[in-house]
XYZ file of C-alpha atoms in Angstrom:
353
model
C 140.502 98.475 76.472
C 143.728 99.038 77.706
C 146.425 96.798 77.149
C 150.316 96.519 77.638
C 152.821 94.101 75.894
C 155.866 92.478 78.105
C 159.481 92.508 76.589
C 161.729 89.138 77.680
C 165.124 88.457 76.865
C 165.633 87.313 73.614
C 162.472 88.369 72.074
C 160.093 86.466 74.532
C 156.856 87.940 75.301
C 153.869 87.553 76.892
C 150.391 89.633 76.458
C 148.118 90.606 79.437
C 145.160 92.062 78.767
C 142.908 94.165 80.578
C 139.411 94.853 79.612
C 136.212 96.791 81.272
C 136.090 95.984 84.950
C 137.626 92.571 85.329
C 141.448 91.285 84.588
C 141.608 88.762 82.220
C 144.936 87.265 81.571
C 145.885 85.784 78.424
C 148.001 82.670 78.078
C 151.641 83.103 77.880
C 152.784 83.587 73.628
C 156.592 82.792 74.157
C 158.380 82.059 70.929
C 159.662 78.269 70.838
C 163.005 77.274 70.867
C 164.282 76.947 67.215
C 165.482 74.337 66.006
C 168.924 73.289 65.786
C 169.169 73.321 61.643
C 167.484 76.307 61.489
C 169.398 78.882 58.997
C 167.670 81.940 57.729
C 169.194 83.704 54.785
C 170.952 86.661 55.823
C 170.828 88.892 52.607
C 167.537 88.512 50.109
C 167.160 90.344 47.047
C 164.858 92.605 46.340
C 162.271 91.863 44.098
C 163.728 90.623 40.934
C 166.021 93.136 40.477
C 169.892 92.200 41.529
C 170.306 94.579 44.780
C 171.175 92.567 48.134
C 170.029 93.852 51.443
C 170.311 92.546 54.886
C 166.934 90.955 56.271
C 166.396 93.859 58.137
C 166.882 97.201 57.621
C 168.199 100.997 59.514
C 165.877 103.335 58.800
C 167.307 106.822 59.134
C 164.201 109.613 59.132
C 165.413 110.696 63.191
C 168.522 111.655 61.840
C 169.070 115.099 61.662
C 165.348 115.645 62.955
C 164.388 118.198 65.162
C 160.486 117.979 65.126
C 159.143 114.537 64.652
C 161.634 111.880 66.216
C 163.547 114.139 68.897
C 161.640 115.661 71.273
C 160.802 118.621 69.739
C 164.099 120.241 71.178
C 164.249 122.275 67.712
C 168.709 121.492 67.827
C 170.196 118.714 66.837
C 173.485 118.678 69.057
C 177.023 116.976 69.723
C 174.728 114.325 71.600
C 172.583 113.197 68.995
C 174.767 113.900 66.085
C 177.034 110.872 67.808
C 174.337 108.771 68.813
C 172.760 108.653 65.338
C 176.357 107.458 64.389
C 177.043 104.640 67.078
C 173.318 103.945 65.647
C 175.036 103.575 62.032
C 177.989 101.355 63.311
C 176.461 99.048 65.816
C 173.802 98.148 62.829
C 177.088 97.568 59.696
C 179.070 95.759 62.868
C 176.035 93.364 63.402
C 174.968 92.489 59.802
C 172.294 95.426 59.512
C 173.252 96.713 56.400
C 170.612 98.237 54.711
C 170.359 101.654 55.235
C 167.245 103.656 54.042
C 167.025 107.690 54.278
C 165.257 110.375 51.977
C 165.644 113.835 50.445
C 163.274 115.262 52.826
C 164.636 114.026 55.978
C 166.086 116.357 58.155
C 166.797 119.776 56.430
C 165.639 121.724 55.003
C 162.137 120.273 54.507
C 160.891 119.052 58.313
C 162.799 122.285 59.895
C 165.789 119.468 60.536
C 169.296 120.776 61.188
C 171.456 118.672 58.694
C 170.096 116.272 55.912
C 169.792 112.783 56.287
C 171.563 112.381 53.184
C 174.732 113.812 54.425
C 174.457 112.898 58.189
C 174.541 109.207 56.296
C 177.314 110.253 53.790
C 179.542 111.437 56.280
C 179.257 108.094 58.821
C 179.990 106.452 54.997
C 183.191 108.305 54.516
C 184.372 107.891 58.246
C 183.399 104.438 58.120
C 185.730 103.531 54.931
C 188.627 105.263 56.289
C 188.424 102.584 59.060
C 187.583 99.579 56.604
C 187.178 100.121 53.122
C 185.731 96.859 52.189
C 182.816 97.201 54.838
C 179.292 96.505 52.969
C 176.182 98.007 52.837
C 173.575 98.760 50.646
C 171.983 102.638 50.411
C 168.324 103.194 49.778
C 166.810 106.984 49.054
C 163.769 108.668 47.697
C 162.705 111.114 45.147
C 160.083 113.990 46.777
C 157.003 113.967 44.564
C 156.295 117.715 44.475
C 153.903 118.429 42.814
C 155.871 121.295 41.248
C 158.222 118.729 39.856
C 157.712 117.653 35.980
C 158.926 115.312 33.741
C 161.168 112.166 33.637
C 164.625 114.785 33.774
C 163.111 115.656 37.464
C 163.949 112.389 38.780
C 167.290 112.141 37.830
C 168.091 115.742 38.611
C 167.149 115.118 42.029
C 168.905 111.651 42.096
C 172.404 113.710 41.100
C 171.473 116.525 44.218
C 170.891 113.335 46.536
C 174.034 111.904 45.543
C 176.180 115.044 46.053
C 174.754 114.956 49.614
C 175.526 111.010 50.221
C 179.048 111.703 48.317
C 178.395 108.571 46.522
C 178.503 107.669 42.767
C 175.360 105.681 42.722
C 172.566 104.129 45.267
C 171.472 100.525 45.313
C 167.780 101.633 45.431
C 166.182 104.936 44.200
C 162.285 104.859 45.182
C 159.673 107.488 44.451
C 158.442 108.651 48.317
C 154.866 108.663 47.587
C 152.421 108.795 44.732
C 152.304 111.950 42.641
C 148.873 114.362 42.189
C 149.834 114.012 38.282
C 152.905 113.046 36.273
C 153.243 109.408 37.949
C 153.619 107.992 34.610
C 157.170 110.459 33.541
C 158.442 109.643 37.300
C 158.216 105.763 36.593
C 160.082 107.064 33.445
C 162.539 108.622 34.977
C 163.257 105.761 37.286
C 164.341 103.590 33.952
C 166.559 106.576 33.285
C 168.541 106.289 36.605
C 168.725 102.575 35.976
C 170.112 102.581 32.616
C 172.217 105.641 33.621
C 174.116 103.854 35.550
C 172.707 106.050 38.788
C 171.202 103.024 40.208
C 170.958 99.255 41.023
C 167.452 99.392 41.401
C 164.288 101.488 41.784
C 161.076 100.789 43.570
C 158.026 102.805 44.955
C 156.584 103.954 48.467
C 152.830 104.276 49.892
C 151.707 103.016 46.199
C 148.273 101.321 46.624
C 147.305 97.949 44.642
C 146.702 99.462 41.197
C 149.558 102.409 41.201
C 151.838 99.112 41.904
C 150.280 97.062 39.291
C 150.299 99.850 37.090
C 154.223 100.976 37.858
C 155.246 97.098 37.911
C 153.685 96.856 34.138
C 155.619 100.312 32.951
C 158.864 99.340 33.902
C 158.472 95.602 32.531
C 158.013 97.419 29.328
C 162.073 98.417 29.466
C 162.782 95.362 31.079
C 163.293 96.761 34.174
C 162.125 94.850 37.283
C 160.265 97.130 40.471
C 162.427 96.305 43.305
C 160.101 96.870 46.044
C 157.523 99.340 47.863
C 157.416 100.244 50.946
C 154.585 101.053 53.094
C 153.072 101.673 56.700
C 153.552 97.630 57.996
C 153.685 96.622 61.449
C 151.638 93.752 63.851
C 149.166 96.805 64.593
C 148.935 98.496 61.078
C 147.869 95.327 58.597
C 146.553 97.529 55.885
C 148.627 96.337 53.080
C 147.059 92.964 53.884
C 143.420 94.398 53.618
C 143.699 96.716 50.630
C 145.634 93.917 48.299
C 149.376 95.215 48.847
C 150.653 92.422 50.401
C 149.019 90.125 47.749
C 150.107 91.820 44.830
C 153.608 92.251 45.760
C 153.782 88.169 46.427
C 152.231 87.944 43.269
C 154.774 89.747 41.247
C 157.799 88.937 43.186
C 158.093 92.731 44.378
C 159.376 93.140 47.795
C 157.885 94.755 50.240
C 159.751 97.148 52.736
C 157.771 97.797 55.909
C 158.288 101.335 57.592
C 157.622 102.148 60.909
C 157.538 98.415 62.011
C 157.173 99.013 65.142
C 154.655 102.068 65.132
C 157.059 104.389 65.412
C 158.233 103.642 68.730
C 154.683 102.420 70.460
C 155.944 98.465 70.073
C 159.501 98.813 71.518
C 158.299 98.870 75.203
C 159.591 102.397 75.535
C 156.065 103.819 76.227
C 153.842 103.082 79.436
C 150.107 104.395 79.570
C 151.588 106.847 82.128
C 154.339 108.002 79.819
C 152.988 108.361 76.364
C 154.194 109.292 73.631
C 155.189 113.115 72.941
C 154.932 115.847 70.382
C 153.359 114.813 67.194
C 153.155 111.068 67.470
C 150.847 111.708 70.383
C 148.540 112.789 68.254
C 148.625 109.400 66.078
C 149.673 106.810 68.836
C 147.318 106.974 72.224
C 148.200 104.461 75.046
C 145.816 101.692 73.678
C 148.783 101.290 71.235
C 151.534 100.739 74.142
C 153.063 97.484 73.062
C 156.531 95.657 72.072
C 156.753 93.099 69.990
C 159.527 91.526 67.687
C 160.286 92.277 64.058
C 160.371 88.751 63.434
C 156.312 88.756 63.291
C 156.879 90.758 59.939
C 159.381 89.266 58.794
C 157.823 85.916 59.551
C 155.232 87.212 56.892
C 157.116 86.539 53.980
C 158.737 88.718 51.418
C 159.133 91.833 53.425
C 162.174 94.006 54.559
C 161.222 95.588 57.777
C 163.502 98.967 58.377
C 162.538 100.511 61.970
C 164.859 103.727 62.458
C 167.555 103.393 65.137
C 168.426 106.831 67.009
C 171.424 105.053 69.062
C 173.512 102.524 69.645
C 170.862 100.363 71.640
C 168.076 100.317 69.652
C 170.616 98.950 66.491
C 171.469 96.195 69.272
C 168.338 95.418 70.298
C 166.798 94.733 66.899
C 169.648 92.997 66.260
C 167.367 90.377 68.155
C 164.747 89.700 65.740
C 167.143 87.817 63.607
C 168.321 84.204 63.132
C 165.313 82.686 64.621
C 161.795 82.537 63.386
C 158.580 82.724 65.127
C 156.341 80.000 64.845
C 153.179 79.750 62.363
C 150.909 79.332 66.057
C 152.594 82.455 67.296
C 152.029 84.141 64.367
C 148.432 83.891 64.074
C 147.949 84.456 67.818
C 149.385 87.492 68.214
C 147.213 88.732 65.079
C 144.608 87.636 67.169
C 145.472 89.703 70.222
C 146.603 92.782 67.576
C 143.028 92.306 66.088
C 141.312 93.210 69.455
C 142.911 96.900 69.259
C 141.352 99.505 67.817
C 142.784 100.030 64.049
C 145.380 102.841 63.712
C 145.021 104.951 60.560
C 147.931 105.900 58.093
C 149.088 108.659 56.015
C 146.682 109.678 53.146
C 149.284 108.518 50.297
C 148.229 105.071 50.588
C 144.547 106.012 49.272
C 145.969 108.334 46.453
């Protein structure tokens, strides 16, 4: 089955459908006007801990790429270094202020050309000289090597990450993905950074139902509260709703932040069945996946943070739109419907660790 999703202004959009021989069109889904008193909170907390983020996210793993997000052009020029920066400002200018990035994005770990650490510090720093008081609210994660051991590991590579970002502290410190061993000391060390002083608030990433239990429960213990975790989320990828994610973190008020929201690019219309995907994601996304659809679905969900990553100025804009309105509990269960028809994507191997 082949099928292809239609963008409309404002986030209106329509499904057709076409299967085996025939053409069968599907009823328009256009999201309903909203209602005049409709007001949507425009920063949430996370979890129960005290850090405020915008209800939707930047995340920033194209910047400084030079494999995975750009092209495989193996440079990261003038072009993109500027983009990736009108990317930054259109998102703070438009109430997108929640920025996530990670030690291993960009150089030196995915053969990038400058960290995404200090591509973000340095927009930071030129940003402040402009406004000082602007707000936003820095998220980063800790590389669980397995060559990395003990609690002091964590914090060491906090201090590294925050040399890079040329900032004091972070509002969230997560651990990127569950470790072979040791899980236990980096949940440790996480309560260090908080009571260091490092950070606002810590939280996990690709942690399945009983790591998150389990990590929720250790931190308690020091009266800490686990922020959030983020996994793989989006209209097409549903595991955390099959394998008890989604559950558990409505259960114990832990927030869940959904990357790649919009499968990596295969939702935003950008992609045709004649113009796939390239490079690596063609190996993950295939044209059955060819879709756009808003953010709003996820966020419609309840209790999650979606962060897609923005390489430019346009994309910041455009998801700009999937705010200040809210899709309606029909809508939401139809397009699950349609979603349900595709064939199931599969995820990255953390999330069964």
């Amino acid at each position: 089955m082949a099928s292809a999703f239609h963008y409309y202004s404002c986030c209106c959009c329509f499904f057709s459908i076409n299967g085996g021989k025939g053409n069968n069109r599907v009823s328009p889904v256009r999201p309903r006007a909203v209602a005049p008193n409709f007001e949507e909170e425009k920063v949430i907390k996370l979890g129960g801990s005290e850090v405020k983020v915008s209800r939707l996210g930047i995340g920033a793993w194209s910047w400084g790429d030079n494999i995975y997000w750009n092209n495989n052009s193996f440079d990261w020029d003038d072009r993109k270094m500027k983009a990736a920066k009108a990317a930054f400002n259109a998102s703070i200018d438009n109430g997108i202020t929640f920025i996530d990035t990670a030690e291993i994005y960009g150089a030196p770990y995915t053969l990038g050309s400058i960290n995404s650490e200090t591509l973000l510090g340095r927009f930071i720093k030129e940003r402040k000289r402009k406004d000082p008081g602007f707000e936003i609210t820095i998220a980063t994660k800790y590389a669980v090597f397995p060559w990395r051991l003990g609690r002091h590991s964590v914090v060491s590579v906090l201090k590294e990450s925050l040399c890079r970002l040329g900032l004091e502290s972070v509002d969230l410190y997560q651990l990127h993905w569950p470790g072979i061993w040791g899980n236990e000391e980096y949940i440790d060390g996480l309560g260090d950074a908080v009571e260091q002083g490092l950070v606002k608030g810590v939280g996990v990433s690709n942690y399945n139902e009983k790591r998150l239990r389990d990590a929720y429960e250790k931190l308690k213990k020091r009266g800490i509260p686990l922020a959030s975790n983020q996994v793989n989320y989006s209209l097409i990828y549903r595991l955390p709703e099959e394998n008890g994610v989604k559950a558990a973190c409505d259960e114990l008020g832990v927030t869940l932040i959904a990357y790649a929201p919009l499968a990596q690019g295969v939702l935003t219309g950008k992609y045709t069945p004649t113009n796939p995907p390239i490079g690596l994601r063609s190996l993950v996304y295939s044209s059955e996946f060819l879709a756009k659809v808003v953010l709003n679905w996820l966020i419609a969900q309840g209790n999650v943070v979606p962060i897609p990553g923005a390489k430019n100025e346009e994309q910041a804009i455009e998801f700009v739109g999937a705010l200040g309105w809210r899709i309606s509990n029909e809508e939401i269960h139809e397009l699950r419907s349609f979603a349900s028809k595709l064939q199931p994507l599969f995820g990255l191997p953390f999330e069964r660790l």
